[in-house]
CSV table of C-alpha atoms in Angstrom, one decimal:
chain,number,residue,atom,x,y,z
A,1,UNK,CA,101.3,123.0,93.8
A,2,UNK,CA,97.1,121.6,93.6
A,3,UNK,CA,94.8,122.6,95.5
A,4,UNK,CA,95.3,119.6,97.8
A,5,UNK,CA,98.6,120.4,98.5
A,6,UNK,CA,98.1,124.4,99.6
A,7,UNK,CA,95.1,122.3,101.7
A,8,UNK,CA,97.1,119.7,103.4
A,9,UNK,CA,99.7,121.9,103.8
A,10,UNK,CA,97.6,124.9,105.9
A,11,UNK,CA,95.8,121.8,108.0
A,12,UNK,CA,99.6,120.7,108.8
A,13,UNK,CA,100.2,124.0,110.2
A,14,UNK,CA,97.1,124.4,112.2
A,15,UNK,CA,97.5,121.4,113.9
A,16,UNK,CA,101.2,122.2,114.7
A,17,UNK,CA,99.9,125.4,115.7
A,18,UNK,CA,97.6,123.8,118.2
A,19,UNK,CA,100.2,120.8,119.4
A,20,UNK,CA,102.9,123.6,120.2
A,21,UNK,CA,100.8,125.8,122.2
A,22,UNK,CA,99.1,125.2,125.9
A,23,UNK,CA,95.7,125.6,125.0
A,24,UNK,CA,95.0,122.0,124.5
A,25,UNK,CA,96.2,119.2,127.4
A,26,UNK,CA,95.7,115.2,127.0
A,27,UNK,CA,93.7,113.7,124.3
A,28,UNK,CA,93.9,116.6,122.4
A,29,UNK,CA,96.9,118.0,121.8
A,30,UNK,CA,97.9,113.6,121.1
A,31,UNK,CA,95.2,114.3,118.6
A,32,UNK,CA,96.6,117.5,117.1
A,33,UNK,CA,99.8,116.4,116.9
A,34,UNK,CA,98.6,112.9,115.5
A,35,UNK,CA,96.8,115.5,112.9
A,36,UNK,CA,100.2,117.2,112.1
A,37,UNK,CA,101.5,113.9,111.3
A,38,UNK,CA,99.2,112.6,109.3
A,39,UNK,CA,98.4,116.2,107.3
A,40,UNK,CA,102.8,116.3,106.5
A,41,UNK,CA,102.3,112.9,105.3
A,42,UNK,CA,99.8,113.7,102.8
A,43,UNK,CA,101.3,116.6,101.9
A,44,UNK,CA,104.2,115.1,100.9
A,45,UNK,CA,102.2,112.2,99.1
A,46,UNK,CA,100.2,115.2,97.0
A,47,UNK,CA,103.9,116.8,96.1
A,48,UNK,CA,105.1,113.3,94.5
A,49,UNK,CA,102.3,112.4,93.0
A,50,UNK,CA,101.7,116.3,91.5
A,51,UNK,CA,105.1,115.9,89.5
A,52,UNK,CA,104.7,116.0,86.3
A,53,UNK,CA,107.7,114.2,84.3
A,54,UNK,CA,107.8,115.2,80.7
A,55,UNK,CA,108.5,112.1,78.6
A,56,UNK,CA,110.4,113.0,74.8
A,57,UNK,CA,110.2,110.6,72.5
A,58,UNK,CA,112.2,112.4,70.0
A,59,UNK,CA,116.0,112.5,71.5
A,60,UNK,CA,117.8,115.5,70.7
């Protein structure tokens, strides 16, 4: 996994961290959870992209 990933994937966390737990009320636990959303989404988006397909040109 990149570096982006292990970074998207620890700011994911965070903010679910923060949206599951009381200490934040209104705008920002919206925004914390909006922040989860947004963080799985590029997570996922750095795992598809990181694939590396291995092209032979030589059949076996």
């Amino acid at each position: 996994m990149s570096v982006y990933g292990y970074l998207f994937l620890v700011l994911g966390m965070l903010c679910g961290a923060m949206s599951v737990s009381s200490v934040f009320s209104g705008f920002w636990d919206t925004l914390a959870t909006g922040g989860m959303v947004v963080f799985a989404v590029l997570f996922t988006i750095t795992l598809l992209l990181g694939r590396r397909i291995k092209f032979d040109p030589v059949l076996r």
